[in-house]
PDB file of C-alpha atoms in Angstrom:
ATOM      1  CA  MET A   1      -0.097   0.006   0.015  1.00 78.00           C
ATOM      2  CA  THR A   2       1.432   3.308  -1.114  1.00 73.00           C
ATOM      3  CA  LYS A   3       1.894   6.038   1.521  1.00 67.00           C
ATOM      4  CA  PRO A   4       0.278   9.528   0.934  1.00 69.00           C
ATOM      5  CA  ASN A   5       2.455  12.520   0.182  1.00 71.00           C
ATOM      6  CA  ILE A   6       3.193  14.770   3.121  1.00 73.00           C
ATOM      7  CA  PRO A   7       0.785  17.766   2.750  1.00 76.00           C
ATOM      8  CA  ARG A   8       2.629  21.134   2.228  1.00 71.00           C
ATOM      9  CA  ALA A   9       0.849  22.496   5.254  1.00 67.00           C
ATOM     10  CA  VAL A  10       2.462  19.780   7.483  1.00 68.00           C
ATOM     11  CA  VAL A  11       6.038  20.557   6.081  1.00 61.00           C
ATOM     12  CA  GLU A  12       5.522  24.380   6.525  1.00 62.00           C
ATOM     13  CA  HIS A  13       4.285  23.739  10.179  1.00 58.00           C
ATOM     14  CA  LEU A  14       7.340  21.665  11.110  1.00 56.00           C
ATOM     15  CA  VAL A  15       9.817  24.163   9.355  1.00 57.00           C
ATOM     16  CA  ARG A  16       8.197  27.054  11.031  1.00 55.00           C
ATOM     17  CA  GLU A  17       8.501  25.392  14.472  1.00 56.00           C
ATOM     18  CA  GLN A  18      12.256  24.545  13.835  1.00 59.00           C
ATOM     19  CA  VAL A  19      12.967  28.074  12.705  1.00 53.00           C
ATOM     20  CA  TYR A  20      11.464  29.708  15.708  1.00 48.00           C
ATOM     21  CA  GLN A  21      13.060  27.216  18.096  1.00 59.00           C
ATOM     22  CA  SER A  22      16.389  27.743  16.636  1.00 65.00           C
ATOM     23  CA  MET A  23      15.908  31.486  17.058  1.00 59.00           C
ATOM     24  CA  GLY A  24      14.924  31.050  20.666  1.00 61.00           C
ATOM     25  CA  ILE A  25      11.628  32.953  20.380  1.00 59.00           C
ATOM     26  CA  PRO A  26       8.078  31.814  20.762  1.00 58.00           C
ATOM     27  CA  LEU A  27       5.834  31.127  17.941  1.00 53.00           C
ATOM     28  CA  PRO A  28       3.563  34.047  17.034  1.00 55.00           C
ATOM     29  CA  THR A  29      -0.106  33.625  18.007  1.00 57.00           C
ATOM     30  CA  ALA A  30      -1.131  33.147  14.354  1.00 56.00           C
ATOM     31  CA  ALA A  31       1.342  30.226  14.017  1.00 61.00           C
ATOM     32  CA  SER A  32       0.920  28.568  17.341  1.00 72.00           C
ATOM     33  CA  ALA A  33      -1.732  26.058  16.575  1.00 84.00           C
ATOM     34  CA  PRO A  34      -0.944  22.528  17.790  1.00 89.00           C
ATOM     35  CA  ASN A  35      -1.281  21.076  14.311  1.00 92.00           C
ATOM     36  CA  PRO A  36      -1.189  22.301  10.780  1.00 91.00           C
ATOM     37  CA  LEU A  37      -4.483  22.731   8.917  1.00 94.00           C
ATOM     38  CA  VAL A  38      -4.628  20.355   5.957  1.00 95.00           C
ATOM     39  CA  VAL A  39      -7.525  20.950   3.365  1.00 96.00           C
ATOM     40  CA  ASN A  40      -8.235  18.159   0.906  1.00 96.00           C
ATOM     41  CA  VAL A  41     -10.734  17.857  -1.907  1.00 96.00           C
ATOM     42  CA  SER A  42     -12.688  14.655  -1.509  1.00 95.00           C
ATOM     43  CA  ALA A  43     -13.762  13.212  -4.941  1.00 96.00           C
ATOM     44  CA  ARG A  44     -16.871  11.102  -5.239  1.00 97.00           C
ATOM     45  CA  HIS A  45     -16.522   7.772  -3.530  1.00 98.00           C
ATOM     46  CA  CYS A  46     -18.350   5.365  -1.380  1.00 98.00           C
ATOM     47  CA  HIS A  47     -18.193   3.551   1.835  1.00 98.00           C
ATOM     48  CA  LEU A  48     -19.589   0.045   2.139  1.00 98.00           C
ATOM     49  CA  SER A  49     -20.388  -2.397   4.760  1.00 98.00           C
ATOM     50  CA  GLN A  50     -18.530  -5.797   4.792  1.00 98.00           C
ATOM     51  CA  ALA A  51     -21.818  -7.587   3.791  1.00 98.00           C
ATOM     52  CA  THR A  52     -22.143  -5.392   0.777  1.00 98.00           C
ATOM     53  CA  VAL A  53     -18.496  -5.851  -0.121  1.00 98.00           C
ATOM     54  CA  GLU A  54     -19.090  -9.664  -0.159  1.00 98.00           C
ATOM     55  CA  LYS A  55     -22.351  -9.190  -2.117  1.00 98.00           C
ATOM     56  CA  LEU A  56     -20.528  -7.240  -4.870  1.00 98.00           C
ATOM     57  CA  PHE A  57     -17.134  -9.025  -4.865  1.00 98.00           C
ATOM     58  CA  GLY A  58     -17.743 -12.527  -3.563  1.00 97.00           C
ATOM     59  CA  LYS A  59     -18.153 -14.290  -0.272  1.00 97.00           C
ATOM     60  CA  GLY A  60     -15.312 -13.764   2.160  1.00 97.00           C
ATOM     61  CA  HIS A  61     -13.809 -10.945   0.020  1.00 98.00           C
ATOM     62  CA  THR A  62     -12.279  -7.985   2.004  1.00 98.00           C
ATOM     63  CA  LEU A  63     -11.139  -4.564   0.642  1.00 98.00           C
ATOM     64  CA  THR A  64      -7.564  -4.300  -0.632  1.00 98.00           C
ATOM     65  CA  PRO A  65      -5.716  -1.166   0.516  1.00 97.00           C
ATOM     66  CA  MET A  66      -4.264   0.685  -2.338  1.00 97.00           C
ATOM     67  CA  LYS A  67      -3.274   4.071  -1.042  1.00 96.00           C
ATOM     68  CA  SER A  68      -3.233   5.482   2.547  1.00 96.00           C
ATOM     69  CA  LEU A  69      -5.170   8.678   3.164  1.00 96.00           C
ATOM     70  CA  TYR A  70      -4.153  11.469   5.445  1.00 94.00           C
ATOM     71  CA  MET A  71      -6.299  10.194   8.158  1.00 94.00           C
ATOM     72  CA  ASP A  72      -4.655   7.334  10.103  1.00 93.00           C
ATOM     73  CA  GLY A  73      -6.111   3.990   9.231  1.00 94.00           C
ATOM     74  CA  GLN A  74      -8.124   5.322   6.153  1.00 96.00           C
ATOM     75  CA  TYR A  75      -7.344   4.218   2.629  1.00 97.00           C
ATOM     76  CA  ALA A  76      -8.451   4.048  -0.927  1.00 98.00           C
ATOM     77  CA  ALA A  77      -9.177   0.559  -1.803  1.00 98.00           C
ATOM     78  CA  LYS A  78      -8.255  -1.228  -5.082  1.00 98.00           C
ATOM     79  CA  GLU A  79     -11.855  -2.041  -5.488  1.00 98.00           C
ATOM     80  CA  THR A  80     -14.338   0.063  -7.490  1.00 98.00           C
ATOM     81  CA  VAL A  81     -18.012  -0.271  -8.247  1.00 98.00           C
ATOM     82  CA  THR A  82     -20.332   1.059 -10.942  1.00 98.00           C
ATOM     83  CA  LEU A  83     -23.113   3.394  -9.749  1.00 98.00           C
ATOM     84  CA  VAL A  84     -26.318   3.552 -11.628  1.00 96.00           C
ATOM     85  CA  GLY A  85     -28.479   6.614 -11.275  1.00 92.00           C
ATOM     86  CA  PRO A  86     -32.168   7.407 -11.800  1.00 90.00           C
ATOM     87  CA  ARG A  87     -31.731   8.407 -15.506  1.00 85.00           C
ATOM     88  CA  SER A  88     -29.827   4.998 -16.106  1.00 84.00           C
ATOM     89  CA  ARG A  89     -26.631   6.947 -16.446  1.00 91.00           C
ATOM     90  CA  VAL A  90     -23.710   5.381 -14.679  1.00 95.00           C
ATOM     91  CA  ILE A  91     -20.416   6.392 -12.966  1.00 96.00           C
ATOM     92  CA  SER A  92     -17.937   3.594 -13.523  1.00 95.00           C
ATOM     93  CA  ASN A  93     -14.919   2.975 -11.269  1.00 96.00           C
ATOM     94  CA  LEU A  94     -16.349   4.576  -8.219  1.00 98.00           C
ATOM     95  CA  ARG A  95     -13.606   4.231  -5.648  1.00 98.00           C
ATOM     96  CA  ILE A  96     -14.389   2.483  -2.384  1.00 98.00           C
ATOM     97  CA  LEU A  97     -12.682   3.946   0.752  1.00 98.00           C
ATOM     98  CA  GLY A  98     -11.897   1.565   3.624  1.00 98.00           C
ATOM     99  CA  PRO A  99     -12.044   0.148   6.062  1.00 98.00           C
ATOM    100  CA  SER A 100     -15.601  -1.276   5.811  1.00 97.00           C
ATOM    101  CA  ARG A 101     -18.201   0.567   7.714  1.00 96.00           C
ATOM    102  CA  ASP A 102     -21.549  -0.460   9.390  1.00 96.00           C
ATOM    103  CA  PHE A 103     -23.552   1.126   6.614  1.00 96.00           C
ATOM    104  CA  ASP A 104     -23.456   2.042   2.896  1.00 98.00           C
ATOM    105  CA  GLN A 105     -22.879   5.542   1.703  1.00 98.00           C
ATOM    106  CA  VAL A 106     -22.145   7.286  -1.642  1.00 98.00           C
ATOM    107  CA  GLU A 107     -20.798  10.695  -1.602  1.00 98.00           C
ATOM    108  CA  LEU A 108     -21.208  12.794  -4.778  1.00 98.00           C
ATOM    109  CA  ALA A 109     -20.488  16.345  -5.778  1.00 97.00           C
ATOM    110  CA  PHE A 110     -23.579  18.483  -6.996  1.00 96.00           C
ATOM    111  CA  THR A 111     -22.412  18.196 -10.555  1.00 96.00           C
ATOM    112  CA  ASP A 112     -22.275  14.408 -10.409  1.00 96.00           C
ATOM    113  CA  ALA A 113     -25.838  14.309  -8.891  1.00 96.00           C
ATOM    114  CA  ILE A 114     -27.327  16.377 -11.668  1.00 95.00           C
ATOM    115  CA  SER A 115     -25.734  14.310 -14.391  1.00 93.00           C
ATOM    116  CA  LEU A 116     -27.017  11.103 -12.834  1.00 95.00           C
ATOM    117  CA  GLY A 117     -30.457  12.526 -12.063  1.00 94.00           C
ATOM    118  CA  PHE A 118     -30.086  12.404  -8.244  1.00 94.00           C
ATOM    119  CA  ASP A 119     -31.853  14.964  -5.909  1.00 93.00           C
ATOM    120  CA  ILE A 120     -29.432  14.566  -3.157  1.00 94.00           C
ATOM    121  CA  PRO A 121     -29.426  16.627   0.242  1.00 96.00           C
ATOM    122  CA  VAL A 122     -26.247  18.064   1.928  1.00 97.00           C
ATOM    123  CA  LYS A 123     -25.720  15.761   4.907  1.00 97.00           C
ATOM    124  CA  ALA A 124     -23.161  14.916   7.548  1.00 96.00           C
ATOM    125  CA  SER A 125     -21.492  11.603   6.931  1.00 95.00           C
ATOM    126  CA  GLY A 126     -23.546   8.802   8.502  1.00 94.00           C
ATOM    127  CA  ASP A 127     -26.782  10.778   8.419  1.00 96.00           C
ATOM    128  CA  ILE A 128     -28.434   8.950   5.642  1.00 96.00           C
ATOM    129  CA  GLN A 129     -32.089   8.770   6.955  1.00 93.00           C
ATOM    130  CA  GLY A 130     -34.490   9.953   4.204  1.00 94.00           C
ATOM    131  CA  THR A 131     -31.815  10.116   1.616  1.00 97.00           C
ATOM    132  CA  PRO A 132     -32.120   8.533  -1.890  1.00 96.00           C
ATOM    133  CA  GLY A 133     -30.837   5.128  -2.715  1.00 96.00           C
ATOM    134  CA  ALA A 134     -28.993   3.702  -5.765  1.00 96.00           C
ATOM    135  CA  MET A 135     -27.912   0.482  -7.548  1.00 97.00           C
ATOM    136  CA  LEU A 136     -24.348  -0.577  -7.200  1.00 98.00           C
ATOM    137  CA  MET A 137     -22.786  -3.070  -9.583  1.00 98.00           C
ATOM    138  CA  GLY A 138     -19.658  -5.138  -8.738  1.00 98.00           C
ATOM    139  CA  PRO A 139     -17.992  -8.037 -10.529  1.00 97.00           C
ATOM    140  CA  ASN A 140     -19.934 -10.575  -8.460  1.00 97.00           C
ATOM    141  CA  GLY A 141     -23.405  -9.002  -8.337  1.00 95.00           C
ATOM    142  CA  PHE A 142     -25.692  -6.089  -7.676  1.00 96.00           C
ATOM    143  CA  HIS A 143     -26.734  -4.399  -4.557  1.00 97.00           C
ATOM    144  CA  GLU A 144     -29.645  -1.972  -4.273  1.00 97.00           C
ATOM    145  CA  MET A 145     -29.051   0.637  -1.670  1.00 97.00           C
ATOM    146  CA  PRO A 146     -32.368   1.833  -0.157  1.00 96.00           C
ATOM    147  CA  ASN A 147     -30.756   5.165   0.870  1.00 97.00           C
ATOM    148  CA  GLY A 148     -27.269   6.636   1.504  1.00 97.00           C
ATOM    149  CA  VAL A 149     -26.548   8.876  -1.483  1.00 98.00           C
ATOM    150  CA  ILE A 150     -25.537  12.385  -0.219  1.00 98.00           C
ATOM    151  CA  ARG A 151     -23.528  15.400  -0.914  1.00 97.00           C
ATOM    152  CA  ALA A 152     -21.229  15.515   2.047  1.00 97.00           C
ATOM    153  CA  MET A 153     -21.520  18.718   4.252  1.00 97.00           C
ATOM    154  CA  PRO A 154     -18.043  20.462   4.253  1.00 98.00           C
ATOM    155  CA  HIS A 155     -16.430  19.479   7.536  1.00 98.00           C
ATOM    156  CA  VAL A 156     -13.336  19.522   9.597  1.00 98.00           C
ATOM    157  CA  HIS A 157     -11.856  16.616  11.506  1.00 98.00           C
ATOM    158  CA  MET A 158     -10.178  17.653  14.822  1.00 98.00           C
ATOM    159  CA  HIS A 159      -8.251  16.173  17.695  1.00 97.00           C
ATOM    160  CA  PRO A 160      -9.436  17.482  21.127  1.00 97.00           C
ATOM    161  CA  ASP A 161      -6.181  19.640  21.269  1.00 96.00           C
ATOM    162  CA  ASP A 162      -7.288  21.295  17.980  1.00 96.00           C
ATOM    163  CA  ALA A 163     -10.836  21.885  19.346  1.00 97.00           C
ATOM    164  CA  ALA A 164      -9.432  23.434  22.407  1.00 96.00           C
ATOM    165  CA  TYR A 165      -7.186  25.778  20.367  1.00 95.00           C
ATOM    166  CA  TYR A 166     -10.019  26.856  18.150  1.00 96.00           C
ATOM    167  CA  GLY A 167     -12.594  27.088  21.062  1.00 97.00           C
ATOM    168  CA  VAL A 168     -15.115  24.740  19.508  1.00 98.00           C
ATOM    169  CA  LYS A 169     -16.749  21.341  20.284  1.00 98.00           C
ATOM    170  CA  HIS A 170     -17.997  18.381  18.397  1.00 98.00           C
ATOM    171  CA  MET A 171     -20.829  19.303  15.853  1.00 97.00           C
ATOM    172  CA  ASP A 172     -20.228  23.045  16.130  1.00 98.00           C
ATOM    173  CA  MET A 173     -20.024  25.064  12.993  1.00 98.00           C
ATOM    174  CA  MET A 174     -17.140  27.146  11.718  1.00 98.00           C
ATOM    175  CA  LYS A 175     -16.093  29.131   8.632  1.00 98.00           C
ATOM    176  CA  MET A 176     -13.132  28.624   6.456  1.00 97.00           C
ATOM    177  CA  LYS A 177     -11.431  31.395   4.531  1.00 96.00           C
ATOM    178  CA  VAL A 178      -9.576  30.379   1.379  1.00 96.00           C
ATOM    179  CA  HIS A 179      -7.134  32.872   0.100  1.00 93.00           C
ATOM    180  CA  GLY A 180      -5.516  32.794  -3.301  1.00 85.00           C
ATOM    181  CA  VAL A 181      -6.672  33.836  -6.810  1.00 88.00           C
ATOM    182  CA  CYS A 182     -10.292  33.020  -6.151  1.00 92.00           C
ATOM    183  CA  PRO A 183     -10.817  33.914  -2.431  1.00 94.00           C
ATOM    184  CA  VAL A 184     -13.947  32.450  -0.868  1.00 96.00           C
ATOM    185  CA  THR A 185     -15.219  31.964   2.708  1.00 97.00           C
ATOM    186  CA  PHE A 186     -17.131  28.795   3.329  1.00 97.00           C
ATOM    187  CA  ASP A 187     -19.749  29.080   6.006  1.00 96.00           C
ATOM    188  CA  GLY A 188     -21.095  25.998   7.697  1.00 94.00           C
ATOM    189  CA  ILE A 189     -17.946  23.831   8.080  1.00 98.00           C
ATOM    190  CA  LEU A 190     -19.094  21.066  10.540  1.00 98.00           C
ATOM    191  CA  VAL A 191     -16.722  20.282  13.372  1.00 98.00           C
ATOM    192  CA  ARG A 192     -16.141  16.547  14.097  1.00 98.00           C
ATOM    193  CA  VAL A 193     -13.876  15.857  17.106  1.00 98.00           C
ATOM    194  CA  ASP A 194     -12.178  12.534  18.041  1.00 97.00           C
ATOM    195  CA  LYS A 195      -8.969  11.586  19.558  1.00 97.00           C
ATOM    196  CA  SER A 196      -8.122   9.579  16.456  1.00 96.00           C
ATOM    197  CA  PHE A 197      -8.474  12.591  14.056  1.00 97.00           C
ATOM    198  CA  LYS A 198      -5.838  14.784  12.426  1.00 96.00           C
ATOM    199  CA  LEU A 199      -6.737  18.327  11.659  1.00 97.00           C
ATOM    200  CA  GLU A 200      -8.259  17.975   8.114  1.00 98.00           C
ATOM    201  CA  VAL A 201     -11.037  19.737   6.223  1.00 98.00           C
ATOM    202  CA  HIS A 202     -12.915  17.821   3.617  1.00 98.00           C
ATOM    203  CA  ILE A 203     -14.584  19.730   0.637  1.00 98.00           C
ATOM    204  CA  ASP A 204     -15.882  18.168  -2.544  1.00 97.00           C
ATOM    205  CA  THR A 205     -14.679  18.636  -6.109  1.00 97.00           C
ATOM    206  CA  ASP A 206     -17.260  21.396  -6.941  1.00 97.00           C
ATOM    207  CA  GLU A 207     -16.207  23.300  -3.877  1.00 97.00           C
ATOM    208  CA  GLY A 208     -12.535  22.855  -4.551  1.00 97.00           C
ATOM    209  CA  ASN A 209     -12.818  23.947  -8.204  1.00 96.00           C
ATOM    210  CA  ALA A 210     -14.908  26.952  -7.338  1.00 95.00           C
ATOM    211  CA  CYS A 211     -12.189  28.423  -5.148  1.00 95.00           C
ATOM    212  CA  GLY A 212      -9.181  27.246  -7.146  1.00 95.00           C
ATOM    213  CA  LEU A 213      -7.758  25.268  -4.290  1.00 95.00           C
ATOM    214  CA  LYS A 214      -4.197  24.032  -4.726  1.00 92.00           C
ATOM    215  CA  SER A 215      -1.740  22.378  -2.443  1.00 87.00           C
ATOM    216  CA  ASP A 216      -0.187  25.810  -1.566  1.00 87.00           C
ATOM    217  CA  THR A 217      -3.338  27.697  -1.042  1.00 93.00           C
ATOM    218  CA  PHE A 218      -3.551  29.365   2.301  1.00 91.00           C
ATOM    219  CA  CYS A 219      -6.701  28.584   4.291  1.00 94.00           C
ATOM    220  CA  GLU A 220      -7.778  29.465   7.794  1.00 94.00           C
ATOM    221  CA  LEU A 221     -10.524  28.279  10.173  1.00 96.00           C
ATOM    222  CA  ILE A 222     -12.624  31.008  11.787  1.00 94.00           C
ATOM    223  CA  LYS A 223     -15.018  30.379  14.692  1.00 90.00           C
TER     224      LYS A 223
END
């Protein structure tokens, strides 16, 4: 399984700490966050239960890690599925992210949804009640999802140390200011706090393209 590239924000954070330490001066308030802010564009993908994985790929089949993601323990699997939309249009090679979960969920950008004919709500991951379903096709069979197709709400994963620094708690809302050639401020960034999390914002491809997000684009969270 390949390892992810170290995000530029992480490298800059480490260098900044070393430079100030070598100079014997404290970090300025604006640079004293416990962890670097990493912002990643999350392309369309799905999360599947183990039962659904076996239904699509064969009894006893488990996901094969292909590439590690920034969040520890998370990975893009080698396995992909075909998603069939209401207009009988399809998305082939929809990537599965692992490990398996307790539920099935497909995350699409708004542009994807329009193309396929879905009317999808903006939802927090895992909140699939009342959402549309879809048909998934794998090499070993079909699976009809009764619900679970969403447009993921922009969100930030935080360790409790990060939450304390920003003065927020789990399920609070923040803003994210994106600087650069197409400056944008995103309202409604959902805060998710867990001891296993690294500080990482997820936005979808529509949102990333709209603000021209690049690896060196400066972003900041605002309470």
